[in-house]
CSV table of C-alpha atoms in Angstrom, one decimal:
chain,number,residue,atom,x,y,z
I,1,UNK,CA,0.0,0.0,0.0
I,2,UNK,CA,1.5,3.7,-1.0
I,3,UNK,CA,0.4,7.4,-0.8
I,4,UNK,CA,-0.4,7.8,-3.9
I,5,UNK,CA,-2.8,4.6,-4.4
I,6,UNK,CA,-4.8,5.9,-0.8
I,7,UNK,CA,-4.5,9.6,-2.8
I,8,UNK,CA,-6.4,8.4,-5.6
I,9,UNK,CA,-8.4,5.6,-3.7
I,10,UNK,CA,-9.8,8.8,-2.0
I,11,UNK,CA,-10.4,11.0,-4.8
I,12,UNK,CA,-12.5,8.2,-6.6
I,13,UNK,CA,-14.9,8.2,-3.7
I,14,UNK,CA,-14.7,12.7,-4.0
I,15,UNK,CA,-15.1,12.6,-7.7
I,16,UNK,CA,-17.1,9.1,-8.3
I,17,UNK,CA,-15.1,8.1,-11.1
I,18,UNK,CA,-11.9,7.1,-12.8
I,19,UNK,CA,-12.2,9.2,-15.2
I,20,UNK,CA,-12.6,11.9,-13.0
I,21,UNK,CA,-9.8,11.0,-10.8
I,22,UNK,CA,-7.6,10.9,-14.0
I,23,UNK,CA,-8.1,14.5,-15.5
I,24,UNK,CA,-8.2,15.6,-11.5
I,25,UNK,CA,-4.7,13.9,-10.7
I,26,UNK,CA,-3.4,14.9,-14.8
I,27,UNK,CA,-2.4,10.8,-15.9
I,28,UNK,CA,-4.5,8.3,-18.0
I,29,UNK,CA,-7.3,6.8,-16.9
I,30,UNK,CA,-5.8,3.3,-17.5
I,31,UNK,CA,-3.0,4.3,-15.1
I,32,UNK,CA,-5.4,5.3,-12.3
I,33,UNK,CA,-6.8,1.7,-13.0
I,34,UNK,CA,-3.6,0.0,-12.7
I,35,UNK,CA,-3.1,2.0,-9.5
I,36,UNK,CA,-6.4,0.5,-7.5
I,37,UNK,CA,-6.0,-2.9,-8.9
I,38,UNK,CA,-2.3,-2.6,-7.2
I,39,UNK,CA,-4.6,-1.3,-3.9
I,40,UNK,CA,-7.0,-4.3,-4.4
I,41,UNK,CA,-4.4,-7.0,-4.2
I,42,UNK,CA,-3.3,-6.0,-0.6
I,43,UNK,CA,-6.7,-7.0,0.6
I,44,UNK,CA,-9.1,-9.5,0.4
I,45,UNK,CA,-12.4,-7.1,0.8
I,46,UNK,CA,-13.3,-6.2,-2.4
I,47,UNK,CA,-12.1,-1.9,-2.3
I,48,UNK,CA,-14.4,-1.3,-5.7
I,49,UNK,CA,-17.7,-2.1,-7.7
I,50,UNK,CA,-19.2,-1.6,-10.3
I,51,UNK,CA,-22.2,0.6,-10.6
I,52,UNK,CA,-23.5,0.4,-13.9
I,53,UNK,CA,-20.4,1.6,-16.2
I,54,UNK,CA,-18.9,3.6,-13.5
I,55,UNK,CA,-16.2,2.1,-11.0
I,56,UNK,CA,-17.6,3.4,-7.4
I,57,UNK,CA,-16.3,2.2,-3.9
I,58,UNK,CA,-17.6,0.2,-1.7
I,59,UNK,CA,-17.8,0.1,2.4
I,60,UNK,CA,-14.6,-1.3,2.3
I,61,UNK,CA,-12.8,1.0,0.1
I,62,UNK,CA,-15.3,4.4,1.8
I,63,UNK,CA,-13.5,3.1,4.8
I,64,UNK,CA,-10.0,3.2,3.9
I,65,UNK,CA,-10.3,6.1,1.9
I,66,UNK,CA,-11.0,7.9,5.1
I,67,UNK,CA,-8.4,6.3,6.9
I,68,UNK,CA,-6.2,7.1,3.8
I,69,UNK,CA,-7.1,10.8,5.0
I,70,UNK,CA,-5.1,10.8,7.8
I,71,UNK,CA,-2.3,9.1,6.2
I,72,UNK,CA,-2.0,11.6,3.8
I,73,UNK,CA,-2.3,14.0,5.8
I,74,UNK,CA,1.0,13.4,8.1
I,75,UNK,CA,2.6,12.7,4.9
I,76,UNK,CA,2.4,15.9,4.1
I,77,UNK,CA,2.8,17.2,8.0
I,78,UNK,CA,6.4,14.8,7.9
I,79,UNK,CA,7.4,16.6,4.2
I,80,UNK,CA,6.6,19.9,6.1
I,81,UNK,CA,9.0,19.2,8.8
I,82,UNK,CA,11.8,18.0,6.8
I,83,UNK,CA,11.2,21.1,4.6
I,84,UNK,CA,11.2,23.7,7.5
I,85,UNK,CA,14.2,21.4,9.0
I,86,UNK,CA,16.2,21.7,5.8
I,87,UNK,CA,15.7,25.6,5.7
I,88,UNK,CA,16.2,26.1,9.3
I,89,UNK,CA,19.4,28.0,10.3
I,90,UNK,CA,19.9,26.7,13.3
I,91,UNK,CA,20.2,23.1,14.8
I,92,UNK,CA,22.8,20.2,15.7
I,93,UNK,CA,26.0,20.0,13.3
I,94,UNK,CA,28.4,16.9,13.8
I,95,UNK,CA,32.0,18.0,12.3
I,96,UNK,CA,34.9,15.8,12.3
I,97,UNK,CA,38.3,17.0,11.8
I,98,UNK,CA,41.7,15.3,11.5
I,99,UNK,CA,44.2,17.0,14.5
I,100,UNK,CA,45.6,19.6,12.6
I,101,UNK,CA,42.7,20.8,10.6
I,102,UNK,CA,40.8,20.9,14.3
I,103,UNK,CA,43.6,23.1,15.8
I,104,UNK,CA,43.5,25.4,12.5
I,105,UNK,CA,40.0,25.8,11.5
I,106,UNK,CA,37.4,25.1,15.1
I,107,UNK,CA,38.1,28.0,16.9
I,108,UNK,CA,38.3,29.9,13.5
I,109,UNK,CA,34.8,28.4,12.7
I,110,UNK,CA,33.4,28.7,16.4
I,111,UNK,CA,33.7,32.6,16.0
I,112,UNK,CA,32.7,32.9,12.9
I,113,UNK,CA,29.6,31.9,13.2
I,114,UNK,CA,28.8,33.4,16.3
I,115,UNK,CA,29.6,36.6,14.1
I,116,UNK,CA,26.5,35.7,12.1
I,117,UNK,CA,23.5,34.9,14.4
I,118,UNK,CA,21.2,32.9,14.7
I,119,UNK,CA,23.6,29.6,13.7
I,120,UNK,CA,23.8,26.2,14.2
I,121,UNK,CA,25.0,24.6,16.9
I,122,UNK,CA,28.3,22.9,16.6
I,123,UNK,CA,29.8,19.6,18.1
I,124,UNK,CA,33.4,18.8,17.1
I,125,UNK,CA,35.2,15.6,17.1
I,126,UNK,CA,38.7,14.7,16.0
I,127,UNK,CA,39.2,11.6,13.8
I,128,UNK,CA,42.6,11.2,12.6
I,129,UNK,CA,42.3,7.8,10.5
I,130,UNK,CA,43.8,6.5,7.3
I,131,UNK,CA,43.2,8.2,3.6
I,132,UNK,CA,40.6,5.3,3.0
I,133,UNK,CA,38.7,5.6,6.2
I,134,UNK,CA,37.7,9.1,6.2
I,135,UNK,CA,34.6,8.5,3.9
I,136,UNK,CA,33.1,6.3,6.3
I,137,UNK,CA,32.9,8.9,9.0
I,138,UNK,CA,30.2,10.3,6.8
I,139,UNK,CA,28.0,7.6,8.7
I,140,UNK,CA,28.7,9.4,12.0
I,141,UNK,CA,29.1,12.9,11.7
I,142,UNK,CA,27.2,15.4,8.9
I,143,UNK,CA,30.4,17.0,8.0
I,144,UNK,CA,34.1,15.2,7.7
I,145,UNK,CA,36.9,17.3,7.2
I,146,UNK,CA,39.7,15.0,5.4
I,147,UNK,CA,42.9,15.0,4.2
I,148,UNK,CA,44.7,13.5,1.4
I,149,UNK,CA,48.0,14.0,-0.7
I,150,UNK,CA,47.0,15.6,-4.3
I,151,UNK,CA,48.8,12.6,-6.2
I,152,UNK,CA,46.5,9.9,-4.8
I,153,UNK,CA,43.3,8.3,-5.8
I,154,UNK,CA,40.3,11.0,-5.7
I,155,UNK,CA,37.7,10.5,-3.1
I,156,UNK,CA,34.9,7.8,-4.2
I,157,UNK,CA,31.7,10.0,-5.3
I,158,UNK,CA,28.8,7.2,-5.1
I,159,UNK,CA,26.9,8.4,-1.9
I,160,UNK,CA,29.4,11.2,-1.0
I,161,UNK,CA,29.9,14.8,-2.0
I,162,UNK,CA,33.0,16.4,-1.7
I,163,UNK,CA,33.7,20.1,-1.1
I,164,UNK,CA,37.3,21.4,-1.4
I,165,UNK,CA,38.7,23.7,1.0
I,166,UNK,CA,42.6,23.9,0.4
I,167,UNK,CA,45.1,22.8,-1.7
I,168,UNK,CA,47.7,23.4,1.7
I,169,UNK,CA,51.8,22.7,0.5
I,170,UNK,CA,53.7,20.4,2.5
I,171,UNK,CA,57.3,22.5,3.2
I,172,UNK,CA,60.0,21.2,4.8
I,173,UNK,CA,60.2,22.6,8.4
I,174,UNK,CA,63.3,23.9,10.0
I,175,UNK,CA,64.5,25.5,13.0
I,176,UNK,CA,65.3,28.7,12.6
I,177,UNK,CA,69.0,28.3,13.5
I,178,UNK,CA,69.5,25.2,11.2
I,179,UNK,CA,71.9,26.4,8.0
I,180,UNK,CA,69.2,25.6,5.9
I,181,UNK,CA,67.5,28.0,7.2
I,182,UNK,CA,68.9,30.4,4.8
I,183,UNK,CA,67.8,29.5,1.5
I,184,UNK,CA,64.3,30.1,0.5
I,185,UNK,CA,63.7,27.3,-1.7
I,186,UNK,CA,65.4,23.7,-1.0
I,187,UNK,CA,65.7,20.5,-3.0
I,188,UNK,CA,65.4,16.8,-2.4
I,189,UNK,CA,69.4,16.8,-2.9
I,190,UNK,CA,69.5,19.4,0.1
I,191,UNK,CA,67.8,17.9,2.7
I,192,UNK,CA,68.1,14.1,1.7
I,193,UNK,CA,71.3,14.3,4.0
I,194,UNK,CA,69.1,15.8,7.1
I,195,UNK,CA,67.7,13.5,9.7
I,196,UNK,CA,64.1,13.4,9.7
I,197,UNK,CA,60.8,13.4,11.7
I,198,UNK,CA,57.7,12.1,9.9
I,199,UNK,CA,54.6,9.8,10.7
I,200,UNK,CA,54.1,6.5,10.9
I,201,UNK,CA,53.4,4.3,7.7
I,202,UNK,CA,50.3,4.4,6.1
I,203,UNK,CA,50.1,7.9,7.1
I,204,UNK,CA,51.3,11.5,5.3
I,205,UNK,CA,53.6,13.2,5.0
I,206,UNK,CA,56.2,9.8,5.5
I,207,UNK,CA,54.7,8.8,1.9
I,208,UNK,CA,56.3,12.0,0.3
I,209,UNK,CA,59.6,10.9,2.1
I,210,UNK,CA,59.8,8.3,-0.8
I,211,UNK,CA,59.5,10.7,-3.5
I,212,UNK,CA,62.2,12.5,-2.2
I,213,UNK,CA,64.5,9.8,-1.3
I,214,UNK,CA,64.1,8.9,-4.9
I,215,UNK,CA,64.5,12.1,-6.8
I,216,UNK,CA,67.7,12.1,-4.0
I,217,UNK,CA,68.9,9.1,-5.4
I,218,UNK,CA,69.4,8.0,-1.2
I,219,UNK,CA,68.0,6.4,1.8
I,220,UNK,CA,66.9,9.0,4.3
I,221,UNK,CA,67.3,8.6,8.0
I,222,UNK,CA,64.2,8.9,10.0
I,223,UNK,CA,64.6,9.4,13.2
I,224,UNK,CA,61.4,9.6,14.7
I,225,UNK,CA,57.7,8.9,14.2
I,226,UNK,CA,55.1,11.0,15.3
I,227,UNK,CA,51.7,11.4,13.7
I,228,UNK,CA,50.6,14.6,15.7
I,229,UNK,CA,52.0,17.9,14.3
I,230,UNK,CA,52.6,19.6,17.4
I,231,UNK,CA,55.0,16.9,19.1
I,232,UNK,CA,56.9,16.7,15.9
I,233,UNK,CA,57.5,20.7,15.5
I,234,UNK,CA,58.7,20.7,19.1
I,235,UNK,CA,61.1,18.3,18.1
I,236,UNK,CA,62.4,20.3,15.1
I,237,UNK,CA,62.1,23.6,17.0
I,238,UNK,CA,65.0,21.8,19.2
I,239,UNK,CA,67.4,21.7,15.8
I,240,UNK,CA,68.1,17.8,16.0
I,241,UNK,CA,65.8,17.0,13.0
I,242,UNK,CA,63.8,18.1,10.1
I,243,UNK,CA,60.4,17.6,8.6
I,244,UNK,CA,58.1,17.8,6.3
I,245,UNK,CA,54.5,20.3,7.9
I,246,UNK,CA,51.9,21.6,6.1
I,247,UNK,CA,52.4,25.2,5.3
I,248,UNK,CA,49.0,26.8,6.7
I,249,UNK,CA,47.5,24.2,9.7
I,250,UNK,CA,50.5,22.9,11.7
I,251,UNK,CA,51.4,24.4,14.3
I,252,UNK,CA,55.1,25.6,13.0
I,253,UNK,CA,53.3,28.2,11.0
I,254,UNK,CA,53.1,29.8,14.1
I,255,UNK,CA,56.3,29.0,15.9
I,256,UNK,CA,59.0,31.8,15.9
I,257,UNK,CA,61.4,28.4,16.6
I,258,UNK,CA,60.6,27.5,12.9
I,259,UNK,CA,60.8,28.1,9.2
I,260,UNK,CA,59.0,26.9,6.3
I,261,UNK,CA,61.1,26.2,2.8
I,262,UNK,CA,59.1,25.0,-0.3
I,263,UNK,CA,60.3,21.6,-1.8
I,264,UNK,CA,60.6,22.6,-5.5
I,265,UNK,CA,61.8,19.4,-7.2
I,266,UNK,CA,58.8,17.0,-5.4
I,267,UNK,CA,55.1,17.9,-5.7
I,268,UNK,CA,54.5,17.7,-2.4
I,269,UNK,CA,50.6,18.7,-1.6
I,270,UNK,CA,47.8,17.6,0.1
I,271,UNK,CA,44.0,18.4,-0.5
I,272,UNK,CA,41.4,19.4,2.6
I,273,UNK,CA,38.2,18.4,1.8
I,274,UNK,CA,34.9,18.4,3.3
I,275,UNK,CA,33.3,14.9,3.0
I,276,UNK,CA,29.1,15.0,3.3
I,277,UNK,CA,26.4,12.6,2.4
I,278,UNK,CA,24.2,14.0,-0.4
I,279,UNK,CA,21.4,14.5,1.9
I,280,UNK,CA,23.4,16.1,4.9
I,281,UNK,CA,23.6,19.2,2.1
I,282,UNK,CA,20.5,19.7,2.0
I,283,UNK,CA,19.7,21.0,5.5
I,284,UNK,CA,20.6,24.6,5.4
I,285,UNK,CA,22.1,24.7,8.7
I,286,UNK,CA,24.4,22.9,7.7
I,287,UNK,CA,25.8,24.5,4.5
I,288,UNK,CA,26.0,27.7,6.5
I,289,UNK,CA,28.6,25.9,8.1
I,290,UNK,CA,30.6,24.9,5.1
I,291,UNK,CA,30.5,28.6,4.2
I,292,UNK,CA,31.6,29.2,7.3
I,293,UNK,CA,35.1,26.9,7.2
I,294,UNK,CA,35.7,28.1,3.8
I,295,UNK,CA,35.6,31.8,5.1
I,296,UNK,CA,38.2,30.4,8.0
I,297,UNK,CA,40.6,28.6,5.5
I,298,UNK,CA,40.4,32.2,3.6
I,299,UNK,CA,41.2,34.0,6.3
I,300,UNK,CA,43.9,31.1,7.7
I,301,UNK,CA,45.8,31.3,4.3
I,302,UNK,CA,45.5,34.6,4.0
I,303,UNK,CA,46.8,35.8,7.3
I,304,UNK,CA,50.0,33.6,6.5
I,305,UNK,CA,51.2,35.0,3.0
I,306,UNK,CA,50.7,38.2,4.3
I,307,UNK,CA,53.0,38.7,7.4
I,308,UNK,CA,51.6,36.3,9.7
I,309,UNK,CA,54.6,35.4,12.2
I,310,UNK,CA,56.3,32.3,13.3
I,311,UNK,CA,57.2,29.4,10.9
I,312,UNK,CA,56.0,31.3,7.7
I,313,UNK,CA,58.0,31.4,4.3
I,314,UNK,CA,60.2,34.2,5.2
């Protein structure tokens, strides 16, 4: 049983007949038909009759008809609410963000919006997972902000959308003291002699630490592994090691300790993203949101190529 055989079930018992119904509801006669026999099967109570040439209901079918009433009726009620929920500006948002993005963009994003009232209300989470993991956290929060290096395999698009953010350089991270310190552009050549700092497998930037190995035509010596950003600029801020950061989110772009050099013989990028079901997008609270981050990634980039401090290209 559906809406729209209870629909026209009711309007043959308002109008009296099928062809009535049909010019009424704008399809063919014949489909309006097909429709009620469709009805009729659910039930063994016969829903129609015949009265002379004219298909008429019967108790049965008088009986469900007004029963369809009210079923239609909080149809309609239920599309309502989703409507006014979709258009609402306010309401619960679920946003996930890998560490860095989280220490870059949620207090950026947290004051944004309170600068544009009324809002949504926010709850953050961090989820720092693998490349291929990130678009099932789509299941758990309505916004997923992800990470992954530009030279890999695009994000799947069956049941996902995808919103880009920033296209955020990975630089090689120095303290300030180190003699590298001095140039303003380095090669794989230059620093393939360094000892490094990166994360663990599976994980970036310790994938671009092959590129540059090979273009270096050397094994590099890690020293460490540390996935969070902020532990391993400490350890470069102390001059024992280097790394690879990205230019805008870790926190070396705001460390006085560090400086930034491009890499200019590896591409060496990654992509932030915004990962959302189809139907999360909908709801308008939630797409003031996504204006909202990429207003704080403006900002964020902004502030940094134009005389921000600390571990900036300087």
């Amino acid at each position: 049983m559906e809406i729209h055989q209870l629909q026209i079930l009711r309007e043959l018992g308002a109008l009296g007949s099928v062809s009535a119904v049909a010019e009424a509801l704008e399809v063919s006669p014949s489909a309006v038909s097909q429709h009620l026999a469709s009805l009729q099967r659910g039930f063994q109570t016969p829903l129609t009759r015949k009265q002379g040439r004219t298909l008429v209901l019967t108790e049965a079918g008088a009986v469900l008809a007004a029963a369809g009433v009210s079923v239609v009726d909080a149809m309609a009620a239920a599309r309502t609410a989703v409507e006014e929920f979709e258009q609402t500006r306010v309401g619960k948002v679920t946003v996930s963000g890998f560490h860095s993005a989280g220490q870059a963009l949620f207090g950026g994003l947290i004051r944004d919006l309170a600068a544009h009232p009324p809002g949504p209300e926010l709850y953050f989470s961090d989820e720092d997972v693998a490349q291929d993991d990130f678009p099932r956290l789509t299941a758990r929060y309505d916004l997923v902000l992800a990470h992954r290096l530009e030279h890999s395999p695009p994000w799947p698009t069956t049941g996902l959308r995808v919103v880009p953010l920033l296209s955020e350089p990975l630089d090689v991270a120095l303290a300030a003291d180190h003699p590298l310190a001095e140039r303003t552009t380095l090669t794989s050549v230059d620093v393939a002699g360094e000892r490094w700092v990166t994360s663990r497998h599976g994980y970036s930037p310790d994938d671009v630490l092959d590129a540059v190995a090979a273009v270096a035509n050397r094994s590099l010596e890690v020293v460490h592994r540390i996935n969070d950003y902020g532990a391993a600029s400490a350890v470069v801020a102390a001059g024992d090691v280097i790394c690879l950061l990205p230019r805008f989110t870790s926190p070396a772009a705001h460390d006085d300790r560090i400086v930034l050099r491009p890499l200019t013989d590896v591409a060496a990028a990654r992509s932030i993203d915004v990962l959302a079901r189809p139907e999360t997008l909908r709801r308008r609270s939630v797409r003031l949101v996504v204006a909202a981050l990429r207003r704080v990634v403006g900002d964020l980039t902004q502030g940094q190529c134009h005389g921000g401090s600390g571990g900036r290209l300087r």
